[in-house]
Amino acid sequence: MKFEYKVVNFKANVTQGDIDDGSAPGKVAGQLESLFEDHANQGWELQGQYDFPVEREAGCLAALLSMVPMLGAGSTDETIQIEMLVFKRSV
């Protein structure tokens, strides 16, 4: 059996008020459920949530500024984690 895969990012939308009144977890859950249902209606099945390391390179200006010790500015390359949802369906 062959499968196709779809990788999507999920970013919940909540306000500071949602956090303050405790409704943020329910709103995030509702948004996730909606995303899962939309994909399920198209035949997609959630495979899982995965963290992917991404190398972020410092720009030219940041690299130059990091070479001037008395400025103490600039940044260096770094690795960040991006969380993605992976879906699959039969083809």
Backbone as JSON Lines, residues from 0, in Angstrom:
{"i":0,"aa":"M","n":[0.85,-1.18,0.0],"ca":[0.0,0.0,0.0],"c":[0.89,1.25,0.0]}
{"i":1,"aa":"K","n":[0.53,2.22,-0.81],"ca":[1.3,3.46,-0.89],"c":[0.59,4.55,-0.11]}
{"i":2,"aa":"F","n":[1.4,5.45,0.43],"ca":[0.88,6.58,1.2],"c":[1.46,7.88,0.67]}
{"i":3,"aa":"E","n":[0.73,8.96,0.9],"ca":[1.29,10.3,0.72],"c":[1.23,10.97,2.09]}
{"i":4,"aa":"Y","n":[2.13,11.91,2.29],"ca":[2.25,12.56,3.58],"c":[2.09,14.07,3.43]}
{"i":5,"aa":"K","n":[1.59,14.67,4.49],"ca":[1.41,16.12,4.54],"c":[1.94,16.59,5.89]}
{"i":6,"aa":"V","n":[2.79,17.59,5.85],"ca":[3.39,18.14,7.07],"c":[2.9,19.57,7.24]}
{"i":7,"aa":"V","n":[2.31,19.85,8.39],"ca":[1.74,21.18,8.63],"c":[2.19,21.71,9.99]}
{"i":8,"aa":"N","n":[2.26,23.02,10.05],"ca":[2.57,23.7,11.29],"c":[1.25,24.1,11.94]}
{"i":9,"aa":"F","n":[1.19,24.07,13.25],"ca":[0.01,24.5,13.97],"c":[0.41,25.58,14.95]}
{"i":10,"aa":"K","n":[-0.26,26.71,14.87],"ca":[-0.04,27.78,15.82],"c":[-1.41,28.21,16.33]}
{"i":11,"aa":"A","n":[-1.64,28.03,17.6],"ca":[-2.93,28.36,18.19],"c":[-3.09,29.88,18.31]}
{"i":12,"aa":"N","n":[-4.33,30.32,18.24],"ca":[-4.64,31.74,18.41],"c":[-5.4,31.94,19.71]}
{"i":13,"aa":"V","n":[-4.73,32.52,20.68],"ca":[-5.36,32.88,21.94],"c":[-4.94,34.29,22.31]}
{"i":14,"aa":"T","n":[-5.73,34.91,23.15],"ca":[-5.43,36.27,23.6],"c":[-4.93,36.22,25.05]}
{"i":15,"aa":"Q","n":[-4.41,37.34,25.5],"ca":[-4.0,37.42,26.9],"c":[-5.2,37.22,27.81]}
{"i":16,"aa":"G","n":[-6.36,37.71,27.38],"ca":[-7.59,37.51,28.15],"c":[-7.94,36.04,28.3]}
{"i":17,"aa":"D","n":[-7.71,35.24,27.21],"ca":[-7.97,33.8,27.28],"c":[-7.05,33.15,28.3]}
{"i":18,"aa":"I","n":[-5.81,33.6,28.35],"ca":[-4.86,33.06,29.31],"c":[-5.27,33.45,30.72]}
{"i":19,"aa":"D","n":[-5.63,34.72,30.9],"ca":[-6.0,35.22,32.21],"c":[-7.25,34.54,32.78]}
{"i":20,"aa":"D","n":[-8.24,34.29,31.91],"ca":[-9.49,33.7,32.42],"c":[-9.49,32.17,32.38]}
{"i":21,"aa":"G","n":[-8.38,31.57,31.94],"ca":[-8.24,30.12,31.96],"c":[-8.87,29.39,30.79]}
{"i":22,"aa":"S","n":[-9.35,30.13,29.79],"ca":[-10.0,29.48,28.66],"c":[-9.03,29.09,27.54]}
{"i":23,"aa":"A","n":[-7.75,29.45,27.65],"ca":[-6.78,29.18,26.59],"c":[-6.65,27.69,26.27]}
{"i":24,"aa":"P","n":[-6.53,26.78,27.26],"ca":[-6.4,25.36,26.91],"c":[-7.59,24.84,26.1]}
{"i":25,"aa":"G","n":[-8.79,25.24,26.46],"ca":[-9.98,24.81,25.72],"c":[-10.0,25.35,24.3]}
{"i":26,"aa":"K","n":[-9.56,26.61,24.14],"ca":[-9.52,27.2,22.8],"c":[-8.48,26.51,21.92]}
{"i":27,"aa":"V","n":[-7.33,26.19,22.5],"ca":[-6.29,25.48,21.74],"c":[-6.8,24.09,21.36]}
{"i":28,"aa":"A","n":[-7.43,23.4,22.29],"ca":[-7.97,22.08,22.01],"c":[-9.0,22.16,20.88]}
{"i":29,"aa":"G","n":[-9.88,23.14,20.93],"ca":[-10.88,23.3,19.88],"c":[-10.27,23.56,18.52]}
{"i":30,"aa":"Q","n":[-9.23,24.37,18.48],"ca":[-8.55,24.66,17.22],"c":[-7.86,23.41,16.67]}
{"i":31,"aa":"L","n":[-7.26,22.63,17.54],"ca":[-6.62,21.38,17.1],"c":[-7.67,20.39,16.59]}
{"i":32,"aa":"E","n":[-8.77,20.26,17.32],"ca":[-9.82,19.35,16.89],"c":[-10.35,19.75,15.51]}
{"i":33,"aa":"S","n":[-10.52,21.04,15.29],"ca":[-11.0,21.52,14.0],"c":[-10.0,21.17,12.89]}
{"i":34,"aa":"L","n":[-8.72,21.37,13.16],"ca":[-7.68,21.03,12.19],"c":[-7.69,19.54,11.88]}
{"i":35,"aa":"F","n":[-7.79,18.7,12.93],"ca":[-7.8,17.25,12.74],"c":[-9.05,16.82,11.95]}
{"i":36,"aa":"E","n":[-10.2,17.39,12.28],"ca":[-11.44,17.03,11.59],"c":[-11.39,17.44,10.11]}
{"i":37,"aa":"D","n":[-10.86,18.64,9.83],"ca":[-10.73,19.09,8.44],"c":[-9.86,18.12,7.64]}
{"i":38,"aa":"H","n":[-8.75,17.71,8.23],"ca":[-7.85,16.78,7.53],"c":[-8.49,15.39,7.41]}
{"i":39,"aa":"A","n":[-9.16,14.95,8.46],"ca":[-9.81,13.63,8.43],"c":[-10.88,13.58,7.34]}
{"i":40,"aa":"N","n":[-11.62,14.68,7.17],"ca":[-12.65,14.73,6.13],"c":[-12.06,14.63,4.72]}
{"i":41,"aa":"Q","n":[-10.78,14.92,4.6],"ca":[-10.09,14.82,3.31],"c":[-9.31,13.5,3.19]}
{"i":42,"aa":"G","n":[-9.5,12.62,4.18],"ca":[-8.86,11.31,4.15],"c":[-7.5,11.23,4.83]}
{"i":43,"aa":"W","n":[-7.08,12.31,5.5],"ca":[-5.78,12.32,6.17],"c":[-5.91,11.76,7.57]}
{"i":44,"aa":"E","n":[-4.91,11.0,7.99],"ca":[-4.84,10.44,9.34],"c":[-3.6,11.01,10.02]}
{"i":45,"aa":"L","n":[-3.77,11.47,11.26],"ca":[-2.63,12.02,12.0],"c":[-1.62,10.92,12.25]}
{"i":46,"aa":"Q","n":[-0.39,11.14,11.82],"ca":[0.7,10.2,12.05],"c":[1.39,10.54,13.37]}
{"i":47,"aa":"G","n":[1.54,11.82,13.67],"ca":[2.16,12.23,14.92],"c":[2.64,13.67,14.88]}
{"i":48,"aa":"Q","n":[3.16,14.1,16.02],"ca":[3.79,15.42,16.13],"c":[5.27,15.19,16.3]}
{"i":49,"aa":"Y","n":[6.07,15.91,15.53],"ca":[7.5,15.71,15.55],"c":[8.23,17.04,15.68]}
{"i":50,"aa":"D","n":[9.37,17.0,16.34],"ca":[10.25,18.16,16.44],"c":[11.35,18.0,15.4]}
{"i":51,"aa":"F","n":[11.55,19.05,14.62],"ca":[12.59,19.04,13.61],"c":[13.61,20.13,13.92]}
{"i":52,"aa":"P","n":[14.9,19.77,13.99],"ca":[15.92,20.79,14.22],"c":[16.13,21.61,12.95]}
{"i":53,"aa":"V","n":[16.21,22.91,13.12],"ca":[16.43,23.82,12.0],"c":[17.62,24.7,12.33]}
{"i":54,"aa":"E","n":[18.58,24.75,11.44],"ca":[19.77,25.58,11.63],"c":[19.46,27.0,11.17]}
{"i":55,"aa":"R","n":[19.57,27.94,12.08],"ca":[19.35,29.34,11.74],"c":[20.7,30.03,11.68]}
{"i":56,"aa":"E","n":[21.03,30.54,10.5],"ca":[22.31,31.19,10.3],"c":[22.2,32.68,10.58]}
{"i":57,"aa":"A","n":[23.2,33.23,11.24],"ca":[23.25,34.66,11.49],"c":[23.42,35.39,10.17]}
{"i":58,"aa":"G","n":[22.8,36.54,10.04],"ca":[22.93,37.34,8.82],"c":[24.3,37.99,8.73]}
{"i":59,"aa":"C","n":[24.58,38.62,7.62],"ca":[25.89,39.24,7.39],"c":[26.21,40.31,8.43]}
{"i":60,"aa":"L","n":[25.25,41.18,8.7],"ca":[25.49,42.26,9.66],"c":[25.72,41.71,11.06]}
{"i":61,"aa":"A","n":[24.92,40.72,11.45],"ca":[25.1,40.12,12.78],"c":[26.47,39.47,12.91]}
{"i":62,"aa":"A","n":[26.9,38.82,11.86],"ca":[28.22,38.17,11.88],"c":[29.32,39.22,12.02]}
{"i":63,"aa":"L","n":[29.2,40.33,11.32],"ca":[30.2,41.4,11.42],"c":[30.21,42.03,12.81]}
{"i":64,"aa":"L","n":[29.03,42.3,13.35],"ca":[28.96,42.91,14.68],"c":[29.49,42.0,15.77]}
{"i":65,"aa":"S","n":[29.35,40.7,15.59],"ca":[29.85,39.78,16.61],"c":[31.38,39.76,16.64]}
{"i":66,"aa":"M","n":[32.03,40.29,15.59],"ca":[33.49,40.34,15.55],"c":[34.05,41.55,16.29]}
{"i":67,"aa":"V","n":[33.2,42.48,16.7],"ca":[33.64,43.69,17.4],"c":[33.3,43.51,18.88]}
{"i":68,"aa":"P","n":[34.29,43.09,19.68],"ca":[34.03,42.75,21.08],"c":[33.42,43.88,21.89]}
{"i":69,"aa":"M","n":[33.84,45.11,21.68],"ca":[33.34,46.19,22.54],"c":[31.89,46.54,22.22]}
{"i":70,"aa":"L","n":[31.38,46.15,21.07],"ca":[29.97,46.39,20.77],"c":[29.08,45.34,21.44]}
{"i":71,"aa":"G","n":[29.63,44.16,21.59],"ca":[28.87,43.08,22.21],"c":[27.57,42.78,21.49]}
{"i":72,"aa":"A","n":[27.51,43.09,20.23],"ca":[26.28,42.89,19.47],"c":[26.44,41.74,18.51]}
{"i":73,"aa":"G","n":[25.38,41.49,17.79],"ca":[25.43,40.43,16.79],"c":[25.0,39.12,17.38]}
{"i":74,"aa":"S","n":[24.78,38.2,16.54],"ca":[24.39,36.87,16.99],"c":[25.16,35.83,16.21]}
{"i":75,"aa":"T","n":[25.07,34.63,16.66],"ca":[25.76,33.54,15.99],"c":[24.72,32.55,15.47]}
{"i":76,"aa":"D","n":[25.18,31.6,14.71],"ca":[24.28,30.56,14.22],"c":[23.7,29.81,15.42]}
{"i":77,"aa":"E","n":[22.51,29.3,15.26],"ca":[21.9,28.51,16.32],"c":[20.95,27.49,15.72]}
{"i":78,"aa":"T","n":[20.67,26.46,16.5],"ca":[19.71,25.44,16.09],"c":[18.45,25.63,16.92]}
{"i":79,"aa":"I","n":[17.31,25.7,16.23],"ca":[16.03,25.81,16.91],"c":[15.19,24.59,16.56]}
{"i":80,"aa":"Q","n":[14.19,24.3,17.37],"ca":[13.29,23.17,17.12],"c":[11.96,23.71,16.59]}
{"i":81,"aa":"I","n":[11.47,23.1,15.53],"ca":[10.16,23.44,14.99],"c":[9.27,22.21,15.1]}
{"i":82,"aa":"E","n":[8.11,22.4,15.72],"ca":[7.17,21.3,15.9],"c":[6.19,21.26,14.73]}
{"i":83,"aa":"M","n":[6.03,20.09,14.15],"ca":[5.16,19.93,12.99],"c":[4.23,18.72,13.21]}
{"i":84,"aa":"L","n":[3.06,18.79,12.6],"ca":[2.12,17.69,12.6],"c":[2.25,16.96,11.27]}
{"i":85,"aa":"V","n":[2.31,15.64,11.32],"ca":[2.46,14.85,10.1],"c":[1.2,14.0,9.92]}
{"i":86,"aa":"F","n":[0.61,14.12,8.73],"ca":[-0.59,13.35,8.37],"c":[-0.22,12.42,7.21]}
{"i":87,"aa":"K","n":[-0.96,11.32,7.09],"ca":[-0.78,10.43,5.94],"c":[-2.13,9.94,5.46]}
{"i":88,"aa":"R","n":[-2.16,9.54,4.19],"ca":[-3.35,8.9,3.62],"c":[-2.94,7.98,2.5]}
{"i":89,"aa":"S","n":[-3.78,7.01,2.26],"ca":[-3.53,6.04,1.18],"c":[-3.74,6.71,-0.17]}
{"i":90,"aa":"V","n":[-2.92,6.29,-1.13],"ca":[-3.09,6.78,-2.51],"c":[-3.4,5.63,-3.43]}
